[in-house]
Tab-separated table of C-alpha atoms in Angstrom:
chain	number	residue	atom	x	y	z
Y	15	MET	CA	137.713	109.147	112.519
Y	16	GLU	CA	140.953	110.639	112.486
Y	17	TYR	CA	142.850	112.187	115.470
Y	18	ARG	CA	145.674	114.442	115.552
Y	19	LEU	CA	147.758	115.387	118.718
Y	20	ASP	CA	150.036	118.355	118.419
Y	21	ASN	CA	152.816	119.929	120.566
Y	22	ILE	CA	153.857	116.749	122.390
Y	23	ARG	CA	156.633	116.983	124.296
Y	24	LEU	CA	159.202	114.067	124.982
Y	25	ASN	CA	162.401	114.508	127.233
Y	26	PRO	CA	165.658	113.585	125.440
Y	27	ASP	CA	165.826	110.353	127.533
Y	28	GLU	CA	162.149	109.009	126.902
Y	29	SER	CA	161.696	106.727	124.152
Y	30	GLU	CA	159.353	107.217	120.942
Y	31	SER	CA	156.974	104.515	121.960
Y	32	LYS	CA	155.116	106.811	124.300
Y	33	LEU	CA	153.374	108.397	121.309
Y	34	HIS	CA	151.994	105.277	120.316
Y	35	ASP	CA	150.904	104.505	123.731
Y	36	MET	CA	149.045	107.781	123.758
Y	37	ALA	CA	147.165	106.838	120.543
Y	38	VAL	CA	146.259	103.549	122.061
Y	39	LYS	CA	145.053	105.264	125.115
Y	40	LYS	CA	143.002	107.898	123.026
Y	41	LEU	CA	141.057	104.860	121.073
Y	42	GLY	CA	141.024	102.293	123.722
Y	43	HIS	CA	142.603	99.815	121.458
Y	44	GLU	CA	145.451	99.343	118.953
Y	45	PRO	CA	145.261	102.208	115.992
Y	46	ALA	CA	144.825	100.661	112.515
Y	47	TYR	CA	146.943	103.875	111.531
Y	48	PHE	CA	149.470	105.640	113.142
Y	49	ARG	CA	151.836	108.196	111.880
Y	50	ILE	CA	154.405	110.924	113.107
Y	51	LEU	CA	153.968	113.823	111.431
Y	52	LYS	CA	156.383	116.214	112.644
Y	53	LYS	CA	159.530	116.127	114.868
Y	54	SER	CA	161.621	118.728	116.263
Y	55	LEU	CA	163.970	119.726	118.657
Y	56	ASP	CA	163.321	122.768	121.025
Y	57	ALA	CA	166.879	123.859	122.515
Y	58	ARG	CA	166.254	127.436	123.306
Y	59	ASP	CA	166.236	126.990	127.001
Y	60	LYS	CA	169.442	124.781	127.688
Y	61	LYS	CA	168.116	124.148	131.154
Y	62	ASN	CA	165.115	122.642	129.356
Y	63	ILE	CA	165.526	120.877	126.066
Y	64	PHE	CA	162.803	118.527	124.616
Y	65	TRP	CA	161.629	116.857	121.578
Y	66	LEU	CA	158.207	118.285	120.070
Y	67	TYR	CA	156.003	116.104	117.929
Y	68	SER	CA	152.803	115.835	116.189
Y	69	ILE	CA	151.124	112.735	115.449
Y	70	VAL	CA	147.909	111.263	113.615
Y	71	PHE	CA	146.253	108.050	114.083
Y	72	SER	CA	142.823	106.116	113.417
Y	73	ASP	CA	140.677	103.011	113.070
Y	74	GLU	CA	141.137	103.212	109.259
Y	75	VAL	CA	143.902	102.947	106.847
Y	76	PRO	CA	143.695	105.727	104.393
Y	77	PRO	CA	143.223	104.623	100.842
Y	78	GLU	CA	146.120	104.270	98.563
Y	79	PRO	CA	146.306	107.420	96.074
Y	80	ALA	CA	145.133	106.576	92.838
Y	81	PRO	CA	147.858	105.755	89.979
Y	82	LEU	CA	149.290	108.169	87.470
Y	83	LYS	CA	147.816	108.462	84.003
Y	84	LYS	CA	150.050	106.922	81.566
Y	85	LEU	CA	151.204	108.304	78.188
Y	86	GLU	CA	149.846	105.939	75.477
Y	87	ASN	CA	152.650	107.081	73.040
Y	88	PRO	CA	155.392	107.649	75.243
Y	89	PRO	CA	158.409	110.008	73.772
Y	90	LYS	CA	162.011	108.752	73.571
Y	91	VAL	CA	163.494	110.634	76.677
Y	92	ALA	CA	167.247	111.221	77.673
Y	93	ILE	CA	168.364	112.295	80.789
Y	94	ILE	CA	171.559	114.008	81.067
Y	95	GLY	CA	173.206	113.365	84.625
Y	96	SER	CA	172.039	110.960	87.458
Y	97	GLY	CA	172.121	113.257	90.215
Y	98	PRO	CA	168.778	113.818	92.509
Y	99	ALA	CA	167.162	115.951	89.756
Y	100	GLY	CA	168.048	113.387	87.001
Y	101	LEU	CA	166.767	110.314	89.152
Y	102	LEU	CA	163.718	111.720	90.173
Y	103	CYS	CA	163.009	112.900	86.778
Y	104	ALA	CA	163.613	109.064	85.495
Y	105	ILE	CA	161.305	107.649	88.481
Y	106	GLN	CA	158.436	110.187	87.562
Y	107	LEU	CA	158.700	109.747	83.845
Y	108	ILE	CA	158.492	105.652	84.495
Y	109	ALA	CA	155.310	106.437	86.439
Y	110	ARG	CA	153.983	108.289	83.370
Y	111	GLY	CA	154.703	105.240	81.173
Y	112	VAL	CA	158.132	106.927	79.771
Y	113	LYS	CA	161.328	104.587	79.740
Y	114	PRO	CA	163.976	106.960	79.867
Y	115	VAL	CA	167.611	106.710	79.017
Y	116	ILE	CA	170.105	107.933	81.708
Y	117	ILE	CA	173.230	109.424	80.544
Y	118	GLU	CA	176.062	109.760	83.017
Y	119	ARG	CA	179.868	110.804	82.407
Y	120	GLY	CA	180.780	109.151	85.641
Y	121	LYS	CA	180.323	105.592	87.020
Y	122	ALA	CA	177.726	103.566	89.079
Y	123	VAL	CA	178.476	104.250	92.590
Y	124	GLU	CA	180.184	101.240	93.526
Y	125	GLU	CA	182.880	101.967	90.965
Y	126	ARG	CA	182.770	105.902	91.910
Y	127	LYS	CA	183.566	105.051	95.556
Y	128	ASP	CA	186.556	103.252	93.928
Y	129	SER	CA	187.536	106.359	91.946
Y	130	VAL	CA	186.978	108.745	94.735
Y	131	GLN	CA	189.469	106.628	96.627
Y	132	LYS	CA	192.244	106.188	94.458
Y	133	PHE	CA	192.262	110.164	94.286
Y	134	ILE	CA	192.529	110.493	98.223
Y	135	ASP	CA	195.048	107.765	98.060
Y	136	SER	CA	197.373	108.675	95.194
Y	137	GLY	CA	196.094	112.318	93.790
Y	138	ILE	CA	195.164	110.644	90.629
Y	139	LEU	CA	191.972	112.479	89.296
Y	140	ASP	CA	189.705	110.751	87.146
Y	141	ASP	CA	187.992	114.162	85.838
Y	142	ASN	CA	184.698	112.080	84.539
Y	143	CYS	CA	184.155	110.227	87.813
Y	144	ASN	CA	184.911	112.213	91.079
Y	145	VAL	CA	183.046	113.646	94.119
Y	146	GLN	CA	181.260	115.986	91.584
Y	147	PHE	CA	180.440	113.562	88.893
Y	148	GLY	CA	178.994	109.889	89.098
Y	149	GLU	CA	175.923	108.117	90.106
Y	150	GLY	CA	173.902	110.092	92.602
Y	151	GLY	CA	175.674	113.549	91.768
Y	152	ALA	CA	177.784	115.686	94.129
Y	153	GLY	CA	174.975	114.847	96.810
Y	154	ALA	CA	176.232	111.345	97.145
Y	155	PHE	CA	179.094	112.661	98.805
Y	156	SER	CA	177.704	114.662	101.415
Y	157	ASP	CA	175.573	114.424	104.650
Y	158	GLY	CA	172.373	113.561	102.519
Y	159	LYS	CA	170.830	116.870	104.285
Y	160	LEU	CA	167.052	116.806	102.911
Y	161	ASN	CA	165.805	119.751	104.263
Y	162	THR	CA	164.854	123.026	102.079
Y	163	GLY	CA	163.709	126.436	102.363
Y	164	THR	CA	161.950	126.087	99.054
Y	165	LYS	CA	157.649	125.340	99.112
Y	166	ASP	CA	157.624	123.325	96.301
Y	167	PRO	CA	154.951	120.979	96.708
Y	168	ASN	CA	156.877	117.877	95.055
Y	169	ASN	CA	159.102	118.247	98.244
Y	170	ALA	CA	157.053	115.737	100.214
Y	171	LYS	CA	156.995	113.241	97.406
Y	172	VAL	CA	160.939	113.711	96.970
Y	173	LEU	CA	161.022	112.248	100.891
Y	174	GLU	CA	158.440	109.439	100.130
Y	175	THR	CA	160.550	108.406	97.191
Y	176	PHE	CA	163.852	108.350	99.237
Y	177	VAL	CA	162.001	106.148	101.954
Y	178	HIS	CA	160.440	104.107	99.407
Y	179	PHE	CA	164.051	103.247	98.108
Y	180	GLY	CA	165.762	102.486	101.560
Y	181	ALA	CA	166.069	106.096	103.392
Y	182	PRO	CA	165.070	105.819	106.917
Y	183	ARG	CA	161.572	106.673	107.621
Y	184	GLU	CA	162.295	109.426	110.084
Y	185	ILE	CA	163.159	111.778	107.248
Y	186	LEU	CA	159.600	112.145	106.694
Y	187	TYR	CA	158.781	114.165	109.778
Y	188	SER	CA	162.069	115.159	111.011
Y	189	ASN	CA	162.444	119.135	110.804
Y	190	LYS	CA	166.178	118.464	109.690
Y	191	PRO	CA	165.984	115.329	107.718
Y	192	HIS	CA	169.212	113.664	106.522
Y	193	VAL	CA	169.855	110.432	105.247
Y	194	GLY	CA	173.994	110.206	105.441
Y	195	SER	CA	176.268	109.070	102.588
Y	196	ASP	CA	176.719	105.352	103.710
Y	197	VAL	CA	172.918	104.944	103.537
Y	198	LEU	CA	172.779	106.844	99.979
Y	199	TYR	CA	174.697	104.410	98.283
Y	200	THR	CA	172.117	101.583	99.152
Y	201	VAL	CA	169.093	104.241	98.158
Y	202	LEU	CA	170.953	104.764	94.728
Y	203	LYS	CA	171.618	101.229	93.899
Y	204	ASN	CA	167.836	100.305	94.543
Y	205	MET	CA	166.850	103.053	92.437
Y	206	ARG	CA	168.919	101.883	89.729
Y	207	LYS	CA	167.215	98.589	90.015
Y	208	TYR	CA	164.051	99.992	89.734
Y	209	ILE	CA	164.593	102.021	87.010
Y	210	ILE	CA	166.191	99.134	84.777
Y	211	CYS	CA	163.484	96.831	85.922
Y	212	ASN	CA	160.742	99.150	84.403
Y	213	GLY	CA	162.671	99.551	80.993
Y	214	GLY	CA	164.904	102.790	81.800
Y	215	LYS	CA	168.454	102.332	80.709
Y	216	TYR	CA	171.826	103.627	81.943
Y	217	MET	CA	174.762	104.548	79.858
Y	218	PHE	CA	177.758	105.218	82.388
Y	219	SER	CA	181.128	106.728	81.495
Y	220	THR	CA	179.341	108.616	78.592
Y	221	ARG	CA	179.633	112.339	78.202
Y	222	LEU	CA	177.371	114.708	76.229
Y	223	MET	CA	179.697	116.264	73.643
Y	224	GLY	CA	177.330	118.473	71.451
Y	225	ILE	CA	173.775	118.992	70.282
Y	226	LYS	CA	172.208	119.272	66.643
Y	227	VAL	CA	169.548	122.029	66.609
Y	228	LYS	CA	167.586	122.818	63.400
Y	229	GLU	CA	165.095	125.797	63.520
Y	230	GLY	CA	165.176	126.093	67.142
Y	231	ARG	CA	164.325	122.561	67.917
Y	232	LEU	CA	166.768	119.398	69.174
Y	233	GLN	CA	167.227	117.299	66.557
Y	234	SER	CA	169.905	114.907	68.073
Y	235	ILE	CA	172.693	114.624	70.946
Y	236	GLN	CA	176.286	113.360	70.366
Y	237	VAL	CA	178.075	111.669	73.000
Y	238	LEU	CA	181.249	110.091	73.669
Y	239	ASP	CA	182.085	106.727	75.674
Y	240	VAL	CA	184.876	107.976	77.811
Y	241	MET	CA	186.224	104.111	78.176
Y	242	THR	CA	186.121	103.207	74.388
Y	243	GLY	CA	186.271	106.463	72.425
Y	244	LEU	CA	183.517	105.799	70.635
Y	245	GLN	CA	180.979	108.402	69.682
Y	246	SER	CA	177.181	108.417	68.993
Y	247	ASP	CA	174.757	110.606	67.551
Y	248	LEU	CA	171.452	109.953	69.204
Y	249	ARG	CA	167.938	110.857	68.640
Y	250	PHE	CA	165.520	111.625	71.143
Y	251	ASP	CA	162.322	113.723	71.681
Y	252	ALA	CA	163.025	115.386	74.858
Y	253	VAL	CA	166.471	115.699	76.754
Y	254	VAL	CA	166.355	116.415	79.993
Y	255	LEU	CA	170.059	118.443	81.262
Y	256	ALA	CA	170.359	117.499	84.830
Y	257	ILE	CA	174.230	118.256	84.639
Y	258	GLY	CA	174.990	119.935	87.796
Y	259	HIS	CA	176.774	122.760	88.942
Y	260	SER	CA	180.171	121.737	88.343
Y	261	ALA	CA	179.606	120.570	84.491
Y	262	ARG	CA	181.753	123.606	82.994
Y	263	ASP	CA	182.777	121.485	79.870
Y	264	THR	CA	178.933	121.026	79.227
Y	265	PHE	CA	178.089	124.525	79.889
Y	266	GLU	CA	180.752	125.654	77.298
Y	267	ILE	CA	179.495	123.122	74.707
Y	268	LEU	CA	175.826	123.914	75.310
Y	269	HIS	CA	176.569	127.476	74.623
Y	270	ARG	CA	178.453	127.067	71.695
Y	271	LYS	CA	175.731	125.327	70.344
Y	272	GLY	CA	172.934	128.114	70.888
Y	273	VAL	CA	171.245	127.318	74.436
Y	274	TYR	CA	170.611	130.688	76.081
Y	275	MET	CA	172.074	131.158	79.594
Y	276	GLU	CA	172.727	133.927	82.024
Y	277	PRO	CA	175.257	134.624	84.678
Y	278	ARG	CA	174.452	133.808	88.394
Y	279	PRO	CA	176.035	135.139	91.527
Y	280	PHE	CA	177.343	132.868	94.138
Y	281	ALA	CA	179.025	132.621	97.290
Y	282	VAL	CA	182.676	131.438	97.914
Y	283	GLY	CA	184.706	130.700	101.446
Y	284	VAL	CA	186.068	127.948	103.336
Y	285	ARG	CA	185.004	124.863	105.463
Y	286	ILE	CA	185.472	125.438	109.137
Y	287	GLU	CA	185.893	122.665	111.560
Y	288	HIS	CA	185.621	122.250	115.103
Y	289	VAL	CA	185.551	119.502	117.823
Y	290	GLN	CA	182.020	117.923	117.733
Y	291	GLU	CA	181.818	117.820	121.477
Y	292	ASP	CA	182.427	121.546	121.822
Y	293	ILE	CA	179.541	122.326	119.192
Y	294	SER	CA	177.177	119.892	120.933
Y	295	ARG	CA	178.031	121.506	124.381
Y	296	ALA	CA	177.402	124.993	122.873
Y	297	GLN	CA	174.186	124.023	121.611
Y	298	TYR	CA	172.968	121.886	124.030
Y	299	GLY	CA	174.636	122.559	127.302
Y	300	PRO	CA	174.628	119.723	129.980
Y	301	MET	CA	171.825	117.767	127.917
Y	302	ALA	CA	174.361	117.298	125.090
Y	303	LYS	CA	175.219	113.582	126.139
Y	304	TYR	CA	171.516	112.665	125.694
Y	305	LEU	CA	171.245	114.129	122.116
Y	306	PRO	CA	172.327	113.470	118.456
Y	307	ALA	CA	175.401	115.313	117.447
Y	308	ALA	CA	174.336	119.050	117.230
Y	309	ASP	CA	174.262	120.931	114.338
Y	310	TYR	CA	173.923	124.899	113.689
Y	311	LYS	CA	173.091	127.497	111.054
Y	312	ALA	CA	174.391	131.124	111.507
Y	313	VAL	CA	174.263	134.471	109.135
Y	314	SER	CA	176.398	137.190	110.089
Y	315	HIS	CA	175.910	140.992	108.693
Y	316	ALA	CA	178.802	142.389	110.523
Y	317	SER	CA	180.293	143.499	106.902
Y	318	GLU	CA	178.740	144.697	103.905
Y	319	ARG	CA	178.787	141.136	102.798
Y	320	SER	CA	176.514	138.367	103.917
Y	321	VAL	CA	178.531	135.713	105.517
Y	322	PHE	CA	176.682	132.355	106.120
Y	323	THR	CA	176.950	128.674	107.293
Y	324	PHE	CA	175.845	126.306	104.519
Y	325	CYS	CA	175.861	122.242	104.598
Y	326	MET	CA	176.531	121.659	108.223
Y	327	CYS	CA	177.989	118.493	108.912
Y	328	PRO	CA	177.664	117.074	112.324
Y	329	GLY	CA	180.511	114.503	113.175
Y	330	GLY	CA	181.718	114.624	109.577
Y	331	VAL	CA	184.688	115.070	107.593
Y	332	VAL	CA	185.790	117.924	104.932
Y	333	LEU	CA	186.185	116.037	101.432
Y	334	PRO	CA	188.477	116.571	98.681
Y	335	SER	CA	185.937	117.293	95.805
Y	336	SER	CA	187.917	118.432	92.674
Y	337	SER	CA	186.422	117.747	89.413
Y	338	GLU	CA	189.126	119.568	87.261
Y	339	PHE	CA	192.939	119.027	86.991
Y	340	GLY	CA	194.847	121.430	89.122
Y	341	GLY	CA	192.208	122.750	91.285
Y	342	VAL	CA	191.606	121.997	95.159
Y	343	VAL	CA	187.910	122.070	95.943
Y	344	THR	CA	186.281	120.982	99.388
Y	345	ASN	CA	183.055	119.725	100.690
Y	346	GLY	CA	181.510	118.448	103.702
Y	347	MET	CA	180.465	114.777	104.305
Y	348	SER	CA	178.872	112.745	106.984
Y	349	ASN	CA	177.426	109.106	107.443
Y	350	TYR	CA	174.178	108.601	108.803
Y	351	ALA	CA	175.318	108.208	112.679
Y	352	ARG	CA	177.390	111.388	112.581
Y	353	ASP	CA	179.605	109.971	114.885
Y	354	GLY	CA	183.046	111.677	113.832
Y	355	ARG	CA	185.364	113.738	116.078
Y	356	ASN	CA	184.859	116.709	114.190
Y	357	ALA	CA	182.028	119.217	113.206
Y	358	ASN	CA	182.420	121.144	109.617
Y	359	SER	CA	180.447	123.390	107.835
Y	360	ALA	CA	180.809	125.970	104.980
Y	361	LEU	CA	181.406	129.260	105.574
Y	362	MET	CA	180.440	131.158	102.593
Y	363	VAL	CA	180.619	134.886	101.735
Y	364	GLN	CA	178.224	136.250	99.092
Y	365	MET	CA	179.539	137.519	96.039
Y	366	GLY	CA	177.935	139.437	93.263
Y	367	LEU	CA	178.169	139.640	89.312
Y	368	LYS	CA	180.319	142.755	89.447
Y	369	ASP	CA	182.933	140.711	91.471
Y	370	PHE	CA	183.832	138.448	88.468
Y	371	GLY	CA	184.268	140.835	85.672
Y	372	GLU	CA	182.321	140.765	82.519
Y	373	GLY	CA	181.140	137.537	80.426
Y	374	LEU	CA	178.867	134.861	80.546
Y	375	PHE	CA	181.739	132.757	81.940
Y	376	ALA	CA	183.013	135.521	84.249
Y	377	GLY	CA	181.933	133.743	87.346
Y	378	MET	CA	182.956	130.156	86.538
Y	379	ASP	CA	186.467	131.440	85.908
Y	380	PHE	CA	186.504	133.243	89.114
Y	381	GLN	CA	185.707	129.904	90.794
Y	382	ARG	CA	188.571	128.324	88.813
Y	383	ARG	CA	191.030	130.722	89.706
Y	384	ILE	CA	190.533	130.367	93.523
Y	385	GLU	CA	190.770	126.713	93.204
Y	386	ARG	CA	193.715	126.717	90.918
Y	387	LYS	CA	195.443	129.023	93.959
Y	388	ALA	CA	194.579	126.473	96.365
Y	389	TYR	CA	196.022	123.770	94.421
Y	390	ALA	CA	199.354	126.042	93.660
Y	391	VAL	CA	199.443	126.987	97.765
Y	392	GLY	CA	198.914	123.345	98.622
Y	393	GLY	CA	202.008	122.391	96.810
Y	394	ARG	CA	200.258	121.255	93.308
Y	395	ASN	CA	199.266	117.711	94.780
Y	396	TYR	CA	195.882	118.446	95.997
Y	397	LYS	CA	196.582	119.014	99.481
Y	398	ALA	CA	194.424	121.917	100.887
Y	399	PRO	CA	195.381	125.076	102.641
Y	400	VAL	CA	194.883	125.527	106.409
Y	401	GLN	CA	194.784	127.799	108.874
Y	402	ARG	CA	193.871	127.908	112.717
Y	403	VAL	CA	191.097	130.466	113.283
Y	404	GLY	CA	193.169	132.335	116.079
Y	405	ASP	CA	195.903	132.885	113.408
Y	406	PHE	CA	193.714	133.686	110.615
Y	407	LEU	CA	191.871	136.523	113.098
Y	408	ALA	CA	195.521	137.893	114.045
Y	409	GLY	CA	196.523	137.744	110.639
Y	410	LYS	CA	199.530	135.255	110.657
Y	411	CYS	CA	200.239	131.846	109.126
Y	412	SER	CA	199.886	128.665	111.143
Y	413	ASP	CA	202.409	126.506	112.210
Y	414	HIS	CA	200.786	123.873	114.201
Y	415	PHE	CA	197.466	122.261	115.096
Y	416	GLY	CA	195.506	122.695	118.204
Y	417	SER	CA	192.826	120.431	119.382
Y	418	VAL	CA	191.208	120.511	116.138
Y	419	LYS	CA	192.768	118.134	113.574
Y	420	PRO	CA	192.217	118.116	109.926
Y	421	THR	CA	189.926	115.653	108.247
Y	422	TYR	CA	190.735	116.496	104.555
Y	423	ALA	CA	192.118	113.475	103.590
Y	424	CYS	CA	194.331	114.700	100.700
Y	425	GLY	CA	196.721	116.191	103.384
Y	426	THR	CA	197.165	119.879	104.111
Y	427	VAL	CA	199.347	122.637	104.060
Y	428	PHE	CA	199.634	125.818	106.394
Y	429	ALA	CA	198.905	128.713	104.282
Y	430	PRO	CA	197.146	132.105	105.153
Y	431	MET	CA	193.753	132.479	103.375
Y	432	GLU	CA	194.651	135.792	101.574
Y	433	GLU	CA	196.845	133.758	99.358
Y	434	VAL	CA	194.057	131.836	97.885
Y	435	LEU	CA	190.938	133.978	98.341
Y	436	PRO	CA	190.082	137.596	97.524
Y	437	GLY	CA	190.666	140.097	100.163
Y	438	SER	CA	187.228	141.231	100.016
Y	439	VAL	CA	186.341	137.636	101.174
Y	440	THR	CA	188.888	137.118	103.951
Y	441	ASP	CA	187.818	140.509	105.166
Y	442	ALA	CA	184.429	139.553	105.250
Y	443	LEU	CA	185.102	136.260	107.342
Y	444	ARG	CA	187.450	138.094	109.886
Y	445	LEU	CA	184.317	140.047	110.861
Y	446	ALA	CA	181.989	137.314	110.598
Y	447	ILE	CA	183.725	134.546	113.013
Y	448	PRO	CA	183.672	136.769	116.112
Y	449	ASP	CA	180.082	137.770	115.330
Y	450	ILE	CA	179.009	134.156	114.895
Y	451	ASP	CA	180.602	133.443	118.194
Y	452	LYS	CA	178.378	135.883	120.136
Y	453	HIS	CA	175.539	133.384	119.303
Y	454	ILE	CA	177.358	129.882	118.985
Y	455	LYS	CA	180.132	129.844	121.836
Y	456	GLY	CA	183.355	128.619	120.730
Y	457	PHE	CA	182.707	129.133	117.163
Y	458	ALA	CA	185.740	131.382	117.069
Y	459	ASP	CA	187.876	129.182	118.931
Y	460	PRO	CA	191.618	129.987	118.122
Y	461	ASP	CA	192.018	126.147	117.668
Y	462	ALA	CA	189.084	125.876	115.133
Y	463	LEU	CA	190.576	125.148	111.435
Y	464	LEU	CA	189.819	126.958	108.259
Y	465	THR	CA	190.513	124.737	104.858
Y	466	GLY	CA	190.178	126.281	101.542
Y	467	VAL	CA	188.520	126.458	99.192
Y	468	GLU	CA	184.568	125.662	99.423
Y	469	SER	CA	183.733	127.104	95.621
Y	470	ARG	CA	180.880	124.862	94.380
Y	471	PHE	CA	178.228	126.541	96.494
Y	472	SER	CA	175.976	126.861	93.644
Y	473	SER	CA	175.907	127.011	89.776
Y	474	PRO	CA	177.647	130.163	88.227
Y	475	ILE	CA	175.065	129.552	85.107
Y	476	ARG	CA	171.341	129.679	84.448
Y	477	MET	CA	170.150	127.892	81.541
Y	478	VAL	CA	167.058	130.116	80.927
Y	479	ARG	CA	163.783	128.208	80.531
Y	480	ASN	CA	160.064	128.884	79.591
Y	481	GLU	CA	156.935	128.204	81.178
Y	482	ASN	CA	156.741	124.799	79.475
Y	483	GLY	CA	160.211	123.618	81.216
Y	484	GLU	CA	161.962	124.051	77.880
Y	485	SER	CA	165.173	125.878	77.005
Y	486	VAL	CA	163.797	129.371	75.651
Y	487	SER	CA	166.140	129.188	72.887
Y	488	VAL	CA	166.091	124.840	71.978
Y	489	ALA	CA	162.644	123.158	72.040
Y	490	GLY	CA	163.045	119.919	73.208
Y	491	LEU	CA	165.760	120.649	75.941
Y	492	TYR	CA	164.442	120.691	79.512
Y	493	PRO	CA	167.168	122.409	82.125
Y	494	CYS	CA	166.743	120.904	85.382
Y	495	GLY	CA	168.209	120.920	88.609
Y	496	GLU	CA	171.278	122.654	90.276
Y	497	GLY	CA	173.036	123.003	87.018
Y	498	SER	CA	170.041	124.895	85.546
Y	499	GLY	CA	170.137	127.360	88.032
Y	500	TYR	CA	166.584	126.570	89.252
Y	501	SER	CA	167.516	124.781	92.391
Y	502	GLY	CA	169.824	124.119	95.313
Y	503	GLY	CA	170.656	121.157	97.367
Y	504	ILE	CA	169.237	117.599	96.919
Y	505	THR	CA	165.771	117.961	98.132
Y	506	SER	CA	164.987	121.269	95.579
Y	507	SER	CA	167.240	119.495	92.672
Y	508	ALA	CA	165.076	116.241	93.190
Y	509	ALA	CA	161.826	118.181	93.203
Y	510	ASP	CA	162.711	120.209	90.152
Y	511	GLY	CA	163.260	116.900	88.529
Y	512	ILE	CA	159.824	115.417	89.299
Y	513	GLY	CA	158.269	118.702	88.141
Y	514	CYS	CA	160.290	118.718	84.859
Y	515	ALA	CA	158.919	115.193	84.183
Y	516	GLU	CA	155.371	116.656	84.591
Y	517	LYS	CA	156.239	119.194	82.189
Y	518	ILE	CA	157.238	116.690	79.621
Y	519	PHE	CA	154.289	114.627	80.215
Y	520	ALA	CA	152.020	117.558	79.891
Y	521	LYS	CA	153.523	118.039	76.508
Y	522	TYR	CA	152.912	114.705	75.375
Y	523	GLU	CA	149.485	113.966	76.868
Y	524	LYS	CA	148.156	116.279	73.812
Y	525	PHE	CA	149.520	114.136	71.234
């Protein structure tokens, strides 16, 4: 018989071992099966903060799920991109008997880390291998947050897969699961080993340069080895486009080859940094010392445009994230321990298609313009413009740092954000910051720091697909993940990758 206990409260200083003791007491002996189902923090009353759990346990171990049916005559499948969408698609295809080829313009994560560090140290950017491109995608250099607002049934499988390859087991039950970039590196290497051992193949430092289409069906793809300059024409039965939201050159190539796309609205803004201790104290009060570094999530409707926080990184850093020459891009990153001095978050202003102008790539060009402005204002060496919140609200340029020191590793230059972002964005931010401060005390701290620009919130393009998961204009092409415009974030992109693999299985199961 299976038992479930809900709404179990533990004080911040109590051990989770008490949960297991409850199961033993209920059964009268050691359970054969015990699992934490949910864990969340109730901090609504700062004088009475507690962890809230649900557990399940029984005398019997649940049976293993039945293995998935495999294809007898599997198709040849290529996956363009090795971010969460591409990798989870590959792993699911292997479970279905397919041996995919992963084509990635960047490098394996070990070499990729070296390329990113070289950029930080010298300002020399590799436009094929950076924070946006390479094994693991943009998510490899982030907090590794796995929470999502989507209801995709594959979300649970995504978490289980990450745990199988080395992520902490707590992501299965935490209401705000995160892995941390340091742990993600190990997970990625374990995934690569599994894919290769099961017949999959990686082609690193290899760019998609074109596709051949005949009568609306994919015939082959053209790729370039960026290290040797060798070009190849490769034939596949199906090609998954898991290219991510920043593959602008690839969007343009695919558009020229007839892949149907639509423009998408997105948000732009800045990174805002505070001292992490101040955020934790604001969120938890005196109990902060017993709890992990606090996060937050906020939305403001103080202006006509929605302003919201996104990708909040407790104890993290603002990361140089450029992928094109002559543009400054920021993102947030933290390790599993989240033990850095600062907290940072994207502070985003929602934009609409009318803000970008006419044309399919108007949004993409808008992103590029503000990134290039940030590059110019920063001195044309990938330093980022920064401004203290107090000075930003007062409409003057900063000339010193206060309690919050910048974590952006390429260096910073004091500059008004109006020199980088449109007035519609800075006007909305000026109203939103004091508004959010009403709910998160200290958010408008004069010493808090704005760093520009955060421009890669989501894809500016949607590659439209049909009910079978294929491009509406090119059969055999499967747009997938953030680059397709159908997901956002690690979990939803990974879940979309699993769904894409199942669409391919469903098509070829009939043969």
